[in-house]
mmCIF file of C-alpha atoms in Angstrom:
data_model
loop_
_atom_site.group_PDB
_atom_site.id
_atom_site.type_symbol
_atom_site.label_atom_id
_atom_site.label_comp_id
_atom_site.label_asym_id
_atom_site.label_seq_id
_atom_site.Cartn_x
_atom_site.Cartn_y
_atom_site.Cartn_z
ATOM 1 C CA UNK A 1 45.288 10.569 154.398
ATOM 2 C CA UNK A 2 45.384 7.343 152.285
ATOM 3 C CA UNK A 3 43.120 4.613 152.652
ATOM 4 C CA UNK A 4 44.029 1.848 155.033
ATOM 5 C CA UNK A 5 45.555 -1.235 153.365
ATOM 6 C CA UNK A 6 42.442 -3.283 153.853
ATOM 7 C CA UNK A 7 40.454 -0.482 152.088
ATOM 8 C CA UNK A 8 43.015 -0.524 149.314
ATOM 9 C CA UNK A 9 42.768 -4.275 149.028
ATOM 10 C CA UNK A 10 38.967 -3.886 148.980
ATOM 11 C CA UNK A 11 39.084 -1.300 146.289
ATOM 12 C CA UNK A 12 41.408 -3.314 144.083
ATOM 13 C CA UNK A 13 39.292 -6.369 144.562
ATOM 14 C CA UNK A 14 36.324 -4.384 143.443
ATOM 15 C CA UNK A 15 38.069 -2.961 140.418
ATOM 16 C CA UNK A 16 39.384 -6.372 139.445
ATOM 17 C CA UNK A 17 35.896 -7.803 139.650
ATOM 18 C CA UNK A 18 34.828 -4.920 137.530
ATOM 19 C CA UNK A 19 37.333 -5.569 135.038
ATOM 20 C CA UNK A 20 36.414 -9.324 134.989
ATOM 21 C CA UNK A 21 32.817 -8.532 134.614
ATOM 22 C CA UNK A 22 33.365 -6.111 131.777
ATOM 23 C CA UNK A 23 35.513 -8.629 129.941
ATOM 24 C CA UNK A 24 32.878 -11.359 130.495
ATOM 25 C CA UNK A 25 30.135 -9.136 129.184
ATOM 26 C CA UNK A 26 32.285 -8.022 126.152
ATOM 27 C CA UNK A 27 32.887 -11.662 125.607
ATOM 28 C CA UNK A 28 29.439 -12.714 125.740
ATOM 29 C CA UNK A 29 28.477 -9.932 123.395
ATOM 30 C CA UNK A 30 31.033 -11.038 120.962
ATOM 31 C CA UNK A 31 29.782 -14.617 121.059
ATOM 32 C CA UNK A 32 26.210 -13.687 120.608
ATOM 33 C CA UNK A 33 27.043 -11.448 117.618
ATOM 34 C CA UNK A 34 29.200 -14.318 116.229
ATOM 35 C CA UNK A 35 26.314 -16.792 116.497
ATOM 36 C CA UNK A 36 24.143 -14.255 114.758
ATOM 37 C CA UNK A 37 26.589 -13.589 111.906
ATOM 38 C CA UNK A 38 27.364 -17.227 111.661
ATOM 39 C CA UNK A 39 23.645 -17.897 110.950
ATOM 40 C CA UNK A 40 23.194 -14.899 108.638
ATOM 41 C CA UNK A 41 26.347 -15.825 106.614
ATOM 42 C CA UNK A 42 25.581 -19.457 106.324
ATOM 43 C CA UNK A 43 22.004 -18.736 105.392
ATOM 44 C CA UNK A 44 23.117 -16.222 102.735
ATOM 45 C CA UNK A 45 25.644 -18.601 101.275
ATOM 46 C CA UNK A 46 23.374 -21.540 101.163
ATOM 47 C CA UNK A 47 20.576 -19.458 99.588
ATOM 48 C CA UNK A 48 22.581 -17.930 96.826
ATOM 49 C CA UNK A 49 24.152 -21.256 95.898
ATOM 50 C CA UNK A 50 20.925 -23.178 96.025
ATOM 51 C CA UNK A 51 19.362 -20.648 93.718
ATOM 52 C CA UNK A 52 22.076 -21.196 91.207
ATOM 53 C CA UNK A 53 21.752 -24.935 91.420
ATOM 54 C CA UNK A 54 18.006 -24.735 90.908
ATOM 55 C CA UNK A 55 18.326 -22.547 87.997
ATOM 56 C CA UNK A 56 21.027 -24.708 86.388
ATOM 57 C CA UNK A 57 19.046 -27.964 86.752
ATOM 58 C CA UNK A 58 16.013 -26.400 85.585
ATOM 59 C CA UNK A 59 17.702 -25.204 82.456
ATOM 60 C CA UNK A 60 19.088 -28.780 81.969
ATOM 61 C CA UNK A 61 15.700 -30.382 82.337
ATOM 62 C CA UNK A 62 14.245 -28.070 79.885
ATOM 63 C CA UNK A 63 16.982 -29.045 77.490
ATOM 64 C CA UNK A 64 16.091 -32.512 77.867
ATOM 65 C CA UNK A 65 12.533 -31.786 77.013
ATOM 66 C CA UNK A 66 13.388 -29.988 74.010
ATOM 67 C CA UNK A 67 15.757 -32.676 72.912
ATOM 68 C CA UNK A 68 13.156 -35.246 73.246
ATOM 69 C CA UNK A 69 10.632 -33.269 71.251
ATOM 70 C CA UNK A 70 13.256 -32.596 68.473
ATOM 71 C CA UNK A 71 14.035 -36.344 68.244
ATOM 72 C CA UNK A 72 10.371 -37.271 68.191
ATOM 73 C CA UNK A 73 9.788 -34.799 65.417
ATOM 74 C CA UNK A 74 12.760 -36.173 63.529
ATOM 75 C CA UNK A 75 11.544 -39.773 63.924
ATOM 76 C CA UNK A 76 8.000 -38.868 62.721
ATOM 77 C CA UNK A 77 9.498 -37.002 59.794
ATOM 78 C CA UNK A 78 11.586 -39.984 58.868
ATOM 79 C CA UNK A 79 8.507 -42.246 59.084
ATOM 80 C CA UNK A 80 6.593 -40.020 56.637
ATOM 81 C CA UNK A 81 9.373 -40.049 54.297
ATOM 82 C CA UNK A 82 9.597 -43.750 54.428
ATOM 83 C CA UNK A 83 5.990 -44.090 53.668
ATOM 84 C CA UNK A 84 6.307 -41.732 50.763
ATOM 85 C CA UNK A 85 9.200 -43.638 49.400
ATOM 86 C CA UNK A 86 7.321 -46.845 49.656
ATOM 87 C CA UNK A 87 4.413 -45.353 47.858
ATOM 88 C CA UNK A 88 6.718 -44.214 45.064
ATOM 89 C CA UNK A 89 8.381 -47.609 44.837
ATOM 90 C CA UNK A 90 4.937 -49.120 44.390
ATOM 91 C CA UNK A 91 3.963 -46.933 41.652
ATOM 92 C CA UNK A 92 7.160 -47.451 39.831
ATOM 93 C CA UNK A 93 6.784 -51.053 40.032
ATOM 94 C CA UNK A 94 3.315 -50.740 38.440
ATOM 95 C CA UNK A 95 4.686 -48.512 35.503
ATOM 96 C CA UNK A 96 7.454 -50.991 34.856
ATOM 97 C CA UNK A 97 4.904 -53.730 34.673
ATOM 98 C CA UNK A 98 2.855 -51.602 32.378
ATOM 99 C CA UNK A 99 5.961 -51.003 30.125
ATOM 100 C CA UNK A 100 6.451 -54.865 29.886
ATOM 101 C CA UNK A 101 2.746 -55.374 28.856
ATOM 102 C CA UNK A 102 3.108 -52.867 25.992
ATOM 103 C CA UNK A 103 4.568 -55.608 23.802
ATOM 104 C CA UNK A 104 1.334 -57.583 24.242
ATOM 105 C CA UNK A 105 -0.611 -54.755 22.706
ATOM 106 C CA UNK A 106 1.264 -55.059 19.321
ATOM 107 C CA UNK A 107 0.929 -58.795 19.117
ATOM 108 C CA UNK A 108 -2.353 -58.568 16.870
ATOM 109 C CA UNK A 109 -1.193 -57.205 13.504
ATOM 110 C CA UNK A 110 -4.603 -55.881 12.528
ATOM 111 C CA UNK A 111 -4.887 -54.033 15.725
ATOM 112 C CA UNK A 112 -1.372 -52.792 15.480
ATOM 113 C CA UNK A 113 -1.878 -51.593 12.009
ATOM 114 C CA UNK A 114 -4.977 -49.590 12.991
ATOM 115 C CA UNK A 115 -2.862 -48.105 15.819
ATOM 116 C CA UNK A 116 -0.083 -47.254 13.551
ATOM 117 C CA UNK A 117 -2.271 -45.395 11.199
ATOM 118 C CA UNK A 118 -3.605 -43.193 13.964
ATOM 119 C CA UNK A 119 -0.126 -42.600 15.333
ATOM 120 C CA UNK A 120 1.357 -41.409 12.140
ATOM 121 C CA UNK A 121 -1.502 -39.265 11.417
ATOM 122 C CA UNK A 122 -1.310 -37.705 14.864
ATOM 123 C CA UNK A 123 2.404 -37.149 14.408
ATOM 124 C CA UNK A 124 1.852 -35.309 11.059
ATOM 125 C CA UNK A 125 -0.955 -33.198 12.585
ATOM 126 C CA UNK A 126 1.366 -32.241 15.500
ATOM 127 C CA UNK A 127 4.102 -31.107 13.308
ATOM 128 C CA UNK A 128 2.169 -29.374 10.493
ATOM 129 C CA UNK A 129 5.452 -29.383 8.452
ATOM 130 C CA UNK A 130 5.700 -29.542 4.660
ATOM 131 C CA UNK A 131 8.222 -32.390 4.875
ATOM 132 C CA UNK A 132 8.219 -35.178 7.444
ATOM 133 C CA UNK A 133 10.339 -38.154 8.182
ATOM 134 C CA UNK A 134 8.760 -41.117 9.961
ATOM 135 C CA UNK A 135 11.139 -43.502 11.904
ATOM 136 C CA UNK A 136 10.055 -46.842 13.245
ATOM 137 C CA UNK A 137 11.408 -50.235 14.287
ATOM 138 C CA UNK A 138 12.972 -52.321 11.465
ATOM 139 C CA UNK A 139 10.108 -55.187 11.793
ATOM 140 C CA UNK A 140 7.578 -52.528 11.342
ATOM 141 C CA UNK A 141 8.652 -50.890 8.071
ATOM 142 C CA UNK A 142 5.969 -52.443 5.785
ATOM 143 C CA UNK A 143 3.136 -51.751 8.349
ATOM 144 C CA UNK A 144 4.359 -48.148 8.718
ATOM 145 C CA UNK A 145 4.662 -47.527 4.945
ATOM 146 C CA UNK A 146 1.001 -48.661 4.640
ATOM 147 C CA UNK A 147 0.097 -46.361 7.489
ATOM 148 C CA UNK A 148 1.835 -43.489 5.961
ATOM 149 C CA UNK A 149 -0.178 -43.974 2.568
ATOM 150 C CA UNK A 150 -3.391 -43.834 4.486
ATOM 151 C CA UNK A 151 -2.546 -40.946 6.670
ATOM 152 C CA UNK A 152 -1.321 -38.457 3.891
ATOM 153 C CA UNK A 153 -4.848 -37.994 2.340
ATOM 154 C CA UNK A 154 -6.501 -37.648 5.597
ATOM 155 C CA UNK A 155 -3.924 -35.107 6.742
ATOM 156 C CA UNK A 156 -4.324 -33.149 3.639
ATOM 157 C CA UNK A 157 -8.239 -33.105 4.181
ATOM 158 C CA UNK A 158 -8.058 -31.998 7.834
ATOM 159 C CA UNK A 159 -5.243 -29.487 7.541
ATOM 160 C CA UNK A 160 -5.614 -28.274 3.795
ATOM 161 C CA UNK A 161 -1.876 -28.549 3.549
ATOM 162 C CA UNK A 162 0.337 -30.688 1.395
ATOM 163 C CA UNK A 163 2.979 -32.877 2.834
ATOM 164 C CA UNK A 164 5.724 -34.952 1.710
ATOM 165 C CA UNK A 165 6.441 -38.051 3.976
ATOM 166 C CA UNK A 166 9.538 -40.205 3.859
ATOM 167 C CA UNK A 167 9.975 -43.417 5.872
ATOM 168 C CA UNK A 168 13.590 -43.357 7.439
ATOM 169 C CA UNK A 169 15.381 -46.375 5.704
ATOM 170 C CA UNK A 170 18.628 -45.892 7.461
ATOM 171 C CA UNK A 171 18.013 -45.180 11.137
ATOM 172 C CA UNK A 172 15.419 -47.337 13.097
ATOM 173 C CA UNK A 173 14.118 -47.539 16.522
ATOM 174 C CA UNK A 174 15.387 -50.252 18.670
ATOM 175 C CA UNK A 175 13.857 -53.601 18.027
ATOM 176 C CA UNK A 176 13.259 -54.456 21.520
ATOM 177 C CA UNK A 177 10.942 -51.419 22.075
ATOM 178 C CA UNK A 178 7.175 -52.228 21.964
ATOM 179 C CA UNK A 179 6.394 -50.093 18.853
ATOM 180 C CA UNK A 180 4.996 -46.874 17.643
ATOM 181 C CA UNK A 181 6.784 -44.080 15.501
ATOM 182 C CA UNK A 182 8.748 -41.031 15.806
ATOM 183 C CA UNK A 183 7.978 -38.285 13.365
ATOM 184 C CA UNK A 184 10.538 -35.598 12.496
ATOM 185 C CA UNK A 185 10.387 -32.382 10.478
ATOM 186 C CA UNK A 186 12.309 -32.376 7.220
ATOM 187 C CA UNK A 187 15.564 -30.924 8.922
ATOM 188 C CA UNK A 188 15.151 -33.306 11.835
ATOM 189 C CA UNK A 189 15.033 -30.354 14.200
ATOM 190 C CA UNK A 190 11.625 -30.998 15.513
ATOM 191 C CA UNK A 191 10.593 -34.528 16.731
ATOM 192 C CA UNK A 192 7.183 -35.933 17.843
ATOM 193 C CA UNK A 193 7.766 -38.927 19.752
ATOM 194 C CA UNK A 194 4.632 -41.187 19.350
ATOM 195 C CA UNK A 195 6.223 -44.371 20.438
ATOM 196 C CA UNK A 196 4.197 -46.567 22.953
ATOM 197 C CA UNK A 197 6.815 -46.006 25.630
ATOM 198 C CA UNK A 198 6.877 -42.283 25.374
ATOM 199 C CA UNK A 199 3.086 -42.218 25.250
ATOM 200 C CA UNK A 200 3.007 -44.357 28.448
ATOM 201 C CA UNK A 201 5.636 -41.974 30.054
ATOM 202 C CA UNK A 202 3.318 -38.941 29.206
ATOM 203 C CA UNK A 203 0.397 -40.615 30.347
ATOM 204 C CA UNK A 204 1.852 -41.608 33.621
ATOM 205 C CA UNK A 205 3.116 -38.226 34.432
ATOM 206 C CA UNK A 206 -0.105 -36.409 33.553
ATOM 207 C CA UNK A 207 -2.357 -39.048 35.280
ATOM 208 C CA UNK A 208 -0.269 -39.412 38.310
ATOM 209 C CA UNK A 209 -2.845 -38.054 40.758
ATOM 210 C CA UNK A 210 -5.549 -40.375 39.337
ATOM 211 C CA UNK A 211 -3.180 -43.247 39.440
ATOM 212 C CA UNK A 212 -2.405 -42.651 43.009
ATOM 213 C CA UNK A 213 -6.102 -42.313 43.940
ATOM 214 C CA UNK A 214 -7.029 -45.382 42.101
ATOM 215 C CA UNK A 215 -4.212 -47.355 43.797
ATOM 216 C CA UNK A 216 -4.326 -46.049 47.344
ATOM 217 C CA UNK A 217 -7.689 -44.431 47.637
ATOM 218 C CA UNK A 218 -8.347 -40.720 48.082
ATOM 219 C CA UNK A 219 -6.132 -38.721 50.277
ATOM 220 C CA UNK A 220 -7.979 -37.935 53.582
ATOM 221 C CA UNK A 221 -5.941 -34.773 54.173
ATOM 222 C CA UNK A 222 -7.194 -32.809 51.170
ATOM 223 C CA UNK A 223 -9.930 -30.462 52.039
ATOM 224 C CA UNK A 224 -10.636 -28.691 48.963
ATOM 225 C CA UNK A 225 -11.422 -30.619 45.952
ATOM 226 C CA UNK A 226 -12.487 -29.478 42.473
ATOM 227 C CA UNK B 1 54.664 1.640 148.716
ATOM 228 C CA UNK B 2 55.095 -2.067 148.206
ATOM 229 C CA UNK B 3 51.463 -2.601 148.487
ATOM 230 C CA UNK B 4 50.629 -0.037 145.875
ATOM 231 C CA UNK B 5 52.724 -1.754 143.225
ATOM 232 C CA UNK B 6 51.239 -5.157 144.355
ATOM 233 C CA UNK B 7 47.801 -3.629 143.778
ATOM 234 C CA UNK B 8 48.748 -2.276 140.483
ATOM 235 C CA UNK B 9 50.131 -5.693 139.437
ATOM 236 C CA UNK B 10 46.926 -7.333 140.382
ATOM 237 C CA UNK B 11 44.940 -4.727 138.349
ATOM 238 C CA UNK B 12 47.375 -5.201 135.438
ATOM 239 C CA UNK B 13 47.062 -8.940 135.616
ATOM 240 C CA UNK B 14 43.219 -8.639 135.645
ATOM 241 C CA UNK B 15 43.387 -6.396 132.686
ATOM 242 C CA UNK B 16 45.679 -8.887 130.861
ATOM 243 C CA UNK B 17 43.163 -11.719 131.797
ATOM 244 C CA UNK B 18 40.394 -9.501 130.463
ATOM 245 C CA UNK B 19 42.145 -8.750 127.240
ATOM 246 C CA UNK B 20 42.757 -12.451 126.791
ATOM 247 C CA UNK B 21 39.218 -13.290 127.303
ATOM 248 C CA UNK B 22 38.058 -10.819 124.750
ATOM 249 C CA UNK B 23 40.732 -11.798 122.385
ATOM 250 C CA UNK B 24 39.621 -15.508 122.742
ATOM 251 C CA UNK B 25 35.941 -14.483 121.988
ATOM 252 C CA UNK B 26 37.210 -12.696 118.925
ATOM 253 C CA UNK B 27 39.179 -15.864 117.807
ATOM 254 C CA UNK B 28 36.091 -17.946 118.418
ATOM 255 C CA UNK B 29 34.003 -15.536 116.339
ATOM 256 C CA UNK B 30 36.485 -15.846 113.326
ATOM 257 C CA UNK B 31 36.526 -19.434 113.605
ATOM 258 C CA UNK B 32 32.707 -19.485 113.765
ATOM 259 C CA UNK B 33 32.443 -17.479 110.566
ATOM 260 C CA UNK B 34 34.897 -19.778 108.859
ATOM 261 C CA UNK B 35 32.575 -22.720 110.081
ATOM 262 C CA UNK B 36 29.738 -20.883 108.413
ATOM 263 C CA UNK B 37 31.382 -21.045 105.088
ATOM 264 C CA UNK B 38 32.443 -24.684 105.545
ATOM 265 C CA UNK B 39 28.940 -25.771 106.715
ATOM 266 C CA UNK B 40 27.252 -23.813 103.854
ATOM 267 C CA UNK B 41 29.472 -25.579 101.383
ATOM 268 C CA UNK B 42 28.641 -29.012 102.785
ATOM 269 C CA UNK B 43 24.855 -28.260 102.705
ATOM 270 C CA UNK B 44 25.066 -26.880 99.261
ATOM 271 C CA UNK B 45 27.013 -29.974 98.104
ATOM 272 C CA UNK B 46 24.419 -32.114 99.579
ATOM 273 C CA UNK B 47 21.751 -30.311 97.829
ATOM 274 C CA UNK B 48 23.530 -30.443 94.575
ATOM 275 C CA UNK B 49 24.016 -34.104 94.721
ATOM 276 C CA UNK B 50 20.255 -34.617 95.294
ATOM 277 C CA UNK B 51 19.373 -32.488 92.294
ATOM 278 C CA UNK B 52 21.800 -34.353 90.260
ATOM 279 C CA UNK B 53 20.257 -37.717 91.157
ATOM 280 C CA UNK B 54 16.862 -36.224 90.283
ATOM 281 C CA UNK B 55 18.014 -34.987 87.058
ATOM 282 C CA UNK B 56 19.776 -38.369 86.199
ATOM 283 C CA UNK B 57 16.584 -40.332 86.975
ATOM 284 C CA UNK B 58 14.509 -37.806 84.828
ATOM 285 C CA UNK B 59 16.971 -38.309 82.006
ATOM 286 C CA UNK B 60 16.620 -42.148 82.084
ATOM 287 C CA UNK B 61 12.894 -41.882 82.201
ATOM 288 C CA UNK B 62 13.042 -39.621 79.066
ATOM 289 C CA UNK B 63 15.380 -42.050 77.168
ATOM 290 C CA UNK B 64 13.130 -45.053 78.056
ATOM 291 C CA UNK B 65 9.838 -43.315 76.836
ATOM 292 C CA UNK B 66 11.698 -42.195 73.616
ATOM 293 C CA UNK B 67 12.453 -45.722 72.813
ATOM 294 C CA UNK B 68 8.857 -46.630 73.347
ATOM 295 C CA UNK B 69 7.524 -43.866 71.252
ATOM 296 C CA UNK B 70 9.749 -44.587 68.331
ATOM 297 C CA UNK B 71 8.797 -48.213 68.526
ATOM 298 C CA UNK B 72 5.255 -47.181 68.087
ATOM 299 C CA UNK B 73 5.919 -44.820 65.205
ATOM 300 C CA UNK B 74 7.822 -47.766 63.600
ATOM 301 C CA UNK B 75 4.848 -50.139 64.067
ATOM 302 C CA UNK B 76 2.358 -47.511 62.610
ATOM 303 C CA UNK B 77 4.681 -46.901 59.544
ATOM 304 C CA UNK B 78 4.952 -50.668 58.923
ATOM 305 C CA UNK B 79 1.102 -50.923 59.012
ATOM 306 C CA UNK B 80 0.616 -47.973 56.594
ATOM 307 C CA UNK B 81 3.210 -49.373 54.118
ATOM 308 C CA UNK B 82 1.543 -52.955 54.426
ATOM 309 C CA UNK B 83 -1.945 -51.163 53.814
ATOM 310 C CA UNK B 84 -0.648 -49.488 50.684
ATOM 311 C CA UNK B 85 1.028 -52.647 49.400
ATOM 312 C CA UNK B 86 -2.272 -54.601 49.671
ATOM 313 C CA UNK B 87 -4.307 -51.735 48.163
ATOM 314 C CA UNK B 88 -1.883 -51.678 45.235
ATOM 315 C CA UNK B 89 -2.243 -55.384 44.787
ATOM 316 C CA UNK B 90 -6.019 -55.115 44.711
ATOM 317 C CA UNK B 91 -6.195 -52.331 42.326
ATOM 318 C CA UNK B 92 -3.243 -52.861 39.946
ATOM 319 C CA UNK B 93 -5.006 -54.698 37.279
ATOM 320 C CA UNK B 94 -7.666 -52.116 36.936
ATOM 321 C CA UNK B 95 -5.233 -49.362 36.676
ATOM 322 C CA UNK B 96 -2.971 -51.225 34.276
ATOM 323 C CA UNK B 97 -5.906 -51.766 32.044
ATOM 324 C CA UNK B 98 -6.855 -48.186 32.108
ATOM 325 C CA UNK B 99 -3.333 -47.043 31.459
ATOM 326 C CA UNK B 100 -2.792 -49.506 28.496
ATOM 327 C CA UNK B 101 -6.298 -48.515 27.064
ATOM 328 C CA UNK B 102 -5.217 -44.902 27.174
ATOM 329 C CA UNK B 103 -1.922 -45.515 25.446
ATOM 330 C CA UNK B 104 -3.701 -47.019 22.565
ATOM 331 C CA UNK B 105 -6.570 -44.429 22.514
ATOM 332 C CA UNK B 106 -4.976 -42.312 19.762
ATOM 333 C CA UNK B 107 -7.041 -39.141 18.653
ATOM 334 C CA UNK B 108 -5.331 -37.437 15.816
ATOM 335 C CA UNK B 109 -6.477 -33.777 15.936
ATOM 336 C CA UNK B 110 -5.419 -30.361 14.701
ATOM 337 C CA UNK B 111 -4.434 -27.772 17.248
ATOM 338 C CA UNK B 112 -7.621 -25.937 18.249
ATOM 339 C CA UNK B 113 -5.982 -22.593 17.315
ATOM 340 C CA UNK B 114 -5.029 -23.784 13.772
ATOM 341 C CA UNK B 115 -6.096 -21.430 11.086
ATOM 342 C CA UNK B 116 -6.449 -22.636 7.652
ATOM 343 C CA UNK B 117 -4.337 -20.290 5.532
ATOM 344 C CA UNK B 118 -6.365 -18.532 2.853
#
């Protein structure tokens, strides 16, 4: 026989309560899991993004450091160049002054004559040519001709060679130069420039280290001196 | 019979309510996950802004110190140049005298390898 109505009701009530309880449990389970997943997901997202940001900013900060170093190096380099250029300018100024003072040397005719004698002889000895042409300033013609006359016998004694010397009457050195001579071979292909300016230029070039040392003191950075 | 269907109705309704509860829980879960993304995004943004500020201040500091350092270098350079100038002033007469002396010091010589032809 079927159960009584009351029993049926009770059963149904039990079943309903059971269903409700199951639903509640399931809902709670879902909620708990959702909290857990929420935390995991959020933590994961934050972590990955954070790492990326940290990496990004570290790289940028390193870049700043590098750029700063590069800029400092450039600045220091420019400064060094500036000092070198200033040194160069000072030396050029000195050499220009020297050139201006050359004309003072030739003021005394006796001294100048002695100088010309030696310059001509030196030119001839450098050339060792059978025919030589001597070029000078127009105002020195007489002095140079005297010098040539003195130089020829000395040359022939030292070198045991004969020489024929002409003083160039057509082409001269500029009148505003300080003095000295140019000696050419017979066909004018070889030239020995023994003017005061060219001597000074040669000197300046060859004596540059000594000039620098005399003007600015020895270089502290050099470790190996002869 | 009527009581049977009533009972079944009640059960069905209870099932329906149960299903709704579970569905609600699932909806809450989905919303919670979306929230996770949004909150994570906000936190990350916040952190990023912090780092950006730090970076900016570091950059400013670097620029500032740069200016100081190059000013120092400038000063050192100027001192060096001045030193060279005064040194040149002191020594130029001596050097000039030496140079001009050497210009006039003419030593005519044959070349050391010169052989006198027989």
